[in-house]
Amino acid sequence: EGSPGAPFRRGDANNDAAGDIADAVRILLGLFAAGPELACLDAGDANDDGKRDTTDAIHLLRYLFLEGSPLPEPHAACGGDPTPDGLDCGAGGCP
């Protein structure tokens, strides 16, 4: 059982309450372009594997454009993280 922490929406990496390509871009900017840290690390963990890496952006893009598997919850609505991992949301959860 996970630690709920601050509520967030998985895949909403830019914290604008919309799931779109901008979230994948935000994940990649944070990884490769020295972009600012995500306000909610869990939101950027699109595949919920407890890591932040390129597979998160790939999973999100597959979901958005290639009818890939849905993102793990909480995705459809704000909620706590149901799985334990080293990522958290701090104070940067749902808008």
CSV table of N, CA and C in Angstrom, one decimal:
chain,number,residue,atom,x,y,z
A,1,GLU,N,0.8,-1.2,0.0
A,1,GLU,CA,0.0,0.0,0.0
A,1,GLU,C,0.9,1.2,0.0
A,2,GLY,N,0.5,2.2,-0.8
A,2,GLY,CA,1.4,3.4,-1.0
A,2,GLY,C,1.1,4.4,0.1
A,3,SER,N,1.9,5.5,0.1
A,3,SER,CA,1.7,6.6,0.9
A,3,SER,C,1.0,7.7,0.1
A,4,PRO,N,-0.2,8.1,0.5
A,4,PRO,CA,-1.0,9.0,-0.4
A,4,PRO,C,-0.3,10.3,-0.6
A,5,GLY,N,0.3,11.0,0.4
A,5,GLY,CA,0.9,12.3,0.2
A,5,GLY,C,0.0,13.3,-0.4
A,6,ALA,N,0.5,14.3,-1.0
A,6,ALA,CA,-0.3,15.3,-1.7
A,6,ALA,C,-1.0,14.7,-2.9
A,7,PRO,N,-2.2,15.1,-3.1
A,7,PRO,CA,-2.9,14.6,-4.3
A,7,PRO,C,-2.3,15.1,-5.6
A,8,PHE,N,-2.3,14.3,-6.6
A,8,PHE,CA,-1.8,14.7,-7.9
A,8,PHE,C,-2.5,13.9,-9.0
A,9,ARG,N,-2.2,14.3,-10.2
A,9,ARG,CA,-2.7,13.6,-11.4
A,9,ARG,C,-1.6,13.1,-12.2
A,10,ARG,N,-1.4,11.8,-12.3
A,10,ARG,CA,-0.3,11.1,-13.0
A,10,ARG,C,-0.3,11.5,-14.4
A,11,GLY,N,0.9,11.9,-14.9
A,11,GLY,CA,1.1,12.4,-16.3
A,11,GLY,C,0.9,13.9,-16.5
A,12,ASP,N,0.4,14.6,-15.5
A,12,ASP,CA,0.2,16.0,-15.6
A,12,ASP,C,1.5,16.7,-15.1
A,13,ALA,N,2.6,16.5,-15.8
A,13,ALA,CA,3.9,17.0,-15.4
A,13,ALA,C,4.0,18.5,-15.3
A,14,ASN,N,3.3,19.2,-16.1
A,14,ASN,CA,3.3,20.7,-16.1
A,14,ASN,C,2.3,21.3,-15.2
A,15,ASN,N,1.5,20.4,-14.5
A,15,ASN,CA,0.5,20.8,-13.5
A,15,ASN,C,-0.5,21.9,-14.0
A,16,ASP,N,-1.0,21.6,-15.2
A,16,ASP,CA,-2.0,22.5,-15.8
A,16,ASP,C,-3.4,21.9,-15.9
A,17,ALA,N,-3.6,20.7,-15.3
A,17,ALA,CA,-4.8,19.9,-15.3
A,17,ALA,C,-5.3,19.4,-16.6
A,18,ALA,N,-4.4,19.4,-17.6
A,18,ALA,CA,-4.7,18.9,-19.0
A,18,ALA,C,-3.6,17.9,-19.3
A,19,GLY,N,-4.1,16.7,-19.8
A,19,GLY,CA,-3.2,15.7,-20.2
A,19,GLY,C,-2.9,15.9,-21.7
A,20,ASP,N,-1.7,16.3,-22.1
A,20,ASP,CA,-1.4,16.5,-23.5
A,20,ASP,C,0.1,16.4,-23.8
A,21,ILE,N,0.5,16.7,-25.0
A,21,ILE,CA,1.9,16.6,-25.4
A,21,ILE,C,2.8,17.5,-24.6
A,22,ALA,N,2.3,18.6,-24.1
A,22,ALA,CA,3.1,19.5,-23.3
A,22,ALA,C,3.7,18.8,-22.0
A,23,ASP,N,2.9,17.8,-21.5
A,23,ASP,CA,3.4,17.1,-20.3
A,23,ASP,C,4.6,16.2,-20.7
A,24,ALA,N,4.6,15.6,-21.8
A,24,ALA,CA,5.8,14.8,-22.2
A,24,ALA,C,7.0,15.7,-22.5
A,25,VAL,N,6.7,16.8,-23.1
A,25,VAL,CA,7.8,17.8,-23.3
A,25,VAL,C,8.4,18.3,-22.0
A,26,ARG,N,7.5,18.5,-21.0
A,26,ARG,CA,8.0,19.0,-19.7
A,26,ARG,C,8.9,17.9,-19.0
A,27,ILE,N,8.5,16.6,-19.2
A,27,ILE,CA,9.3,15.5,-18.6
A,27,ILE,C,10.6,15.5,-19.2
A,28,LEU,N,10.7,15.6,-20.6
A,28,LEU,CA,12.0,15.6,-21.3
A,28,LEU,C,12.8,16.8,-21.0
A,29,LEU,N,12.2,17.9,-20.9
A,29,LEU,CA,13.0,19.1,-20.6
A,29,LEU,C,13.7,19.0,-19.2
A,30,GLY,N,12.9,18.5,-18.3
A,30,GLY,CA,13.5,18.2,-16.9
A,30,GLY,C,14.6,17.3,-16.9
A,31,LEU,N,14.6,16.3,-17.8
A,31,LEU,CA,15.6,15.3,-17.9
A,31,LEU,C,16.9,15.7,-18.7
A,32,PHE,N,16.7,16.4,-19.8
A,32,PHE,CA,17.8,16.7,-20.7
A,32,PHE,C,18.1,18.1,-20.9
A,33,ALA,N,17.3,19.1,-20.6
A,33,ALA,CA,17.6,20.5,-20.9
A,33,ALA,C,17.7,21.3,-19.6
A,34,ALA,N,18.1,20.7,-18.5
A,34,ALA,CA,18.2,21.4,-17.3
A,34,ALA,C,17.0,22.3,-17.0
A,35,GLY,N,15.9,21.8,-17.4
A,35,GLY,CA,14.6,22.6,-17.0
A,35,GLY,C,14.4,22.5,-15.5
A,36,PRO,N,13.5,23.4,-15.1
A,36,PRO,CA,13.2,23.4,-13.6
A,36,PRO,C,12.7,22.1,-13.2
A,37,GLU,N,12.9,21.7,-11.9
A,37,GLU,CA,12.4,20.5,-11.3
A,37,GLU,C,10.9,20.5,-11.4
A,38,LEU,N,10.3,19.3,-11.6
A,38,LEU,CA,8.9,19.2,-11.6
A,38,LEU,C,8.3,19.6,-10.2
A,39,ALA,N,7.2,20.3,-10.2
A,39,ALA,CA,6.6,20.6,-8.9
A,39,ALA,C,6.1,19.3,-8.2
A,40,CYS,N,5.7,18.3,-9.0
A,40,CYS,CA,5.3,17.0,-8.4
A,40,CYS,C,6.0,15.9,-9.1
A,41,LEU,N,7.0,15.3,-8.5
A,41,LEU,CA,7.8,14.2,-9.1
A,41,LEU,C,6.9,13.1,-9.5
A,42,ASP,N,5.9,12.7,-8.7
A,42,ASP,CA,5.0,11.6,-9.0
A,42,ASP,C,4.2,11.8,-10.3
A,43,ALA,N,3.9,13.1,-10.5
A,43,ALA,CA,3.1,13.4,-11.7
A,43,ALA,C,3.9,13.1,-13.0
A,44,GLY,N,5.2,13.2,-12.9
A,44,GLY,CA,6.1,13.0,-14.1
A,44,GLY,C,6.4,11.5,-14.2
A,45,ASP,N,6.1,10.7,-13.2
A,45,ASP,CA,6.4,9.2,-13.3
A,45,ASP,C,5.2,8.6,-14.0
A,46,ALA,N,5.0,8.8,-15.3
A,46,ALA,CA,3.8,8.4,-16.0
A,46,ALA,C,3.6,6.9,-16.0
A,47,ASN,N,4.7,6.1,-15.9
A,47,ASN,CA,4.5,4.6,-15.9
A,47,ASN,C,4.5,4.0,-14.5
A,48,ASP,N,4.6,4.9,-13.5
A,48,ASP,CA,4.6,4.5,-12.0
A,48,ASP,C,5.6,3.4,-11.7
A,49,ASP,N,6.9,3.6,-12.2
A,49,ASP,CA,7.9,2.6,-11.9
A,49,ASP,C,8.8,3.1,-10.8
A,50,GLY,N,8.5,4.3,-10.2
A,50,GLY,CA,9.3,4.9,-9.2
A,50,GLY,C,10.6,5.6,-9.6
A,51,LYS,N,10.7,5.8,-10.9
A,51,LYS,CA,11.9,6.5,-11.5
A,51,LYS,C,11.4,7.5,-12.5
A,52,ARG,N,12.3,8.5,-12.6
A,52,ARG,CA,12.0,9.6,-13.7
A,52,ARG,C,13.0,9.3,-14.8
A,53,ASP,N,12.5,8.9,-15.9
A,53,ASP,CA,13.4,8.7,-17.1
A,53,ASP,C,12.6,8.8,-18.4
A,54,THR,N,13.3,8.5,-19.5
A,54,THR,CA,12.6,8.7,-20.8
A,54,THR,C,11.4,7.8,-21.0
A,55,THR,N,11.4,6.7,-20.3
A,55,THR,CA,10.2,5.8,-20.4
A,55,THR,C,8.9,6.4,-20.0
A,56,ASP,N,9.0,7.4,-19.1
A,56,ASP,CA,7.8,8.1,-18.7
A,56,ASP,C,7.2,8.9,-19.8
A,57,ALA,N,8.0,9.7,-20.6
A,57,ALA,CA,7.6,10.4,-21.7
A,57,ALA,C,7.0,9.5,-22.8
A,58,ILE,N,7.7,8.4,-23.0
A,58,ILE,CA,7.3,7.4,-24.0
A,58,ILE,C,6.0,6.8,-23.7
A,59,HIS,N,5.8,6.4,-22.4
A,59,HIS,CA,4.5,5.8,-22.0
A,59,HIS,C,3.4,6.9,-22.2
A,60,LEU,N,3.6,8.1,-21.8
A,60,LEU,CA,2.6,9.1,-21.9
A,60,LEU,C,2.3,9.4,-23.4
A,61,LEU,N,3.3,9.4,-24.3
A,61,LEU,CA,3.0,9.7,-25.7
A,61,LEU,C,2.3,8.5,-26.3
A,62,ARG,N,2.6,7.3,-26.0
A,62,ARG,CA,1.9,6.1,-26.5
A,62,ARG,C,0.4,6.2,-26.0
A,63,TYR,N,0.2,6.5,-24.8
A,63,TYR,CA,-1.2,6.7,-24.3
A,63,TYR,C,-1.9,7.7,-25.1
A,64,LEU,N,-1.3,8.9,-25.3
A,64,LEU,CA,-2.0,10.0,-25.9
A,64,LEU,C,-2.3,9.8,-27.4
A,65,PHE,N,-1.3,9.2,-28.1
A,65,PHE,CA,-1.4,9.2,-29.6
A,65,PHE,C,-1.4,7.8,-30.2
A,66,LEU,N,-1.1,6.7,-29.5
A,66,LEU,CA,-1.1,5.4,-30.1
A,66,LEU,C,-2.0,4.4,-29.4
A,67,GLU,N,-3.0,4.9,-28.7
A,67,GLU,CA,-3.9,4.0,-27.9
A,67,GLU,C,-3.2,3.0,-27.0
A,68,GLY,N,-2.1,3.5,-26.4
A,68,GLY,CA,-1.3,2.7,-25.5
A,68,GLY,C,-2.1,2.5,-24.2
A,69,SER,N,-1.5,1.7,-23.3
A,69,SER,CA,-2.2,1.4,-22.1
A,69,SER,C,-2.4,2.6,-21.3
A,70,PRO,N,-3.5,2.7,-20.5
A,70,PRO,CA,-3.7,3.9,-19.7
A,70,PRO,C,-2.7,4.1,-18.6
A,71,LEU,N,-2.5,5.3,-18.2
A,71,LEU,CA,-1.6,5.6,-17.1
A,71,LEU,C,-2.2,5.1,-15.8
A,72,PRO,N,-1.3,4.6,-14.9
A,72,PRO,CA,-1.7,4.1,-13.6
A,72,PRO,C,-2.4,5.3,-12.8
A,73,GLU,N,-3.3,4.9,-11.9
A,73,GLU,CA,-4.0,5.9,-11.1
A,73,GLU,C,-3.0,6.5,-10.1
A,74,PRO,N,-3.2,7.7,-9.7
A,74,PRO,CA,-4.3,8.5,-10.0
A,74,PRO,C,-4.1,9.2,-11.4
A,75,HIS,N,-5.0,9.1,-12.3
A,75,HIS,CA,-4.8,9.7,-13.6
A,75,HIS,C,-6.1,10.5,-14.0
A,76,ALA,N,-7.2,9.8,-13.9
A,76,ALA,CA,-8.4,10.4,-14.3
A,76,ALA,C,-8.8,11.6,-13.4
A,77,ALA,N,-8.5,11.5,-12.1
A,77,ALA,CA,-8.8,12.5,-11.2
A,77,ALA,C,-7.6,12.6,-10.2
A,78,CYS,N,-7.6,13.7,-9.4
A,78,CYS,CA,-6.5,13.9,-8.4
A,78,CYS,C,-6.7,12.8,-7.3
A,79,GLY,N,-5.6,12.4,-6.9
A,79,GLY,CA,-5.6,11.4,-5.8
A,79,GLY,C,-4.2,11.2,-5.2
A,80,GLY,N,-4.1,10.3,-4.2
A,80,GLY,CA,-2.8,10.0,-3.7
A,80,GLY,C,-2.1,8.8,-4.4
A,81,ASP,N,-0.9,8.6,-4.2
A,81,ASP,CA,-0.1,7.6,-4.9
A,81,ASP,C,-0.4,6.2,-4.2
A,82,PRO,N,-1.0,5.3,-5.0
A,82,PRO,CA,-1.3,4.0,-4.4
A,82,PRO,C,-0.1,3.0,-4.2
A,83,THR,N,1.0,3.4,-4.8
A,83,THR,CA,2.2,2.5,-4.8
A,83,THR,C,3.4,3.2,-4.0
A,84,PRO,N,4.1,2.5,-3.2
A,84,PRO,CA,5.2,3.1,-2.5
A,84,PRO,C,6.4,3.2,-3.4
A,85,ASP,N,7.1,4.3,-3.4
A,85,ASP,CA,8.3,4.6,-4.2
A,85,ASP,C,9.0,5.8,-3.6
A,86,GLY,N,10.1,6.1,-4.1
A,86,GLY,CA,10.9,7.2,-3.6
A,86,GLY,C,10.5,8.6,-4.1
A,87,LEU,N,9.5,8.7,-5.0
A,87,LEU,CA,9.1,9.9,-5.5
A,87,LEU,C,7.9,10.5,-4.7
A,88,ASP,N,7.8,11.8,-4.6
A,88,ASP,CA,6.7,12.3,-3.9
A,88,ASP,C,6.2,13.5,-4.6
A,89,CYS,N,5.2,14.1,-4.1
A,89,CYS,CA,4.6,15.3,-4.7
A,89,CYS,C,4.8,16.6,-4.0
A,90,GLY,N,5.3,16.5,-2.8
A,90,GLY,CA,5.6,17.8,-2.1
A,90,GLY,C,4.3,18.6,-2.0
A,91,ALA,N,4.4,19.9,-2.3
A,91,ALA,CA,3.3,20.8,-2.3
A,91,ALA,C,2.8,21.1,-3.7
A,92,GLY,N,3.3,20.4,-4.7
A,92,GLY,CA,3.0,20.8,-6.1
A,92,GLY,C,2.0,19.9,-6.7
A,93,GLY,N,1.0,19.4,-6.0
A,93,GLY,CA,0.0,18.5,-6.5
A,93,GLY,C,-1.0,19.2,-7.4
A,94,CYS,N,-2.2,18.8,-7.3
A,94,CYS,CA,-3.3,19.3,-8.2
A,94,CYS,C,-3.5,20.8,-8.1
A,95,PRO,N,-3.7,21.4,-9.3
A,95,PRO,CA,-4.0,22.8,-9.2
A,95,PRO,C,-5.3,23.1,-8.6
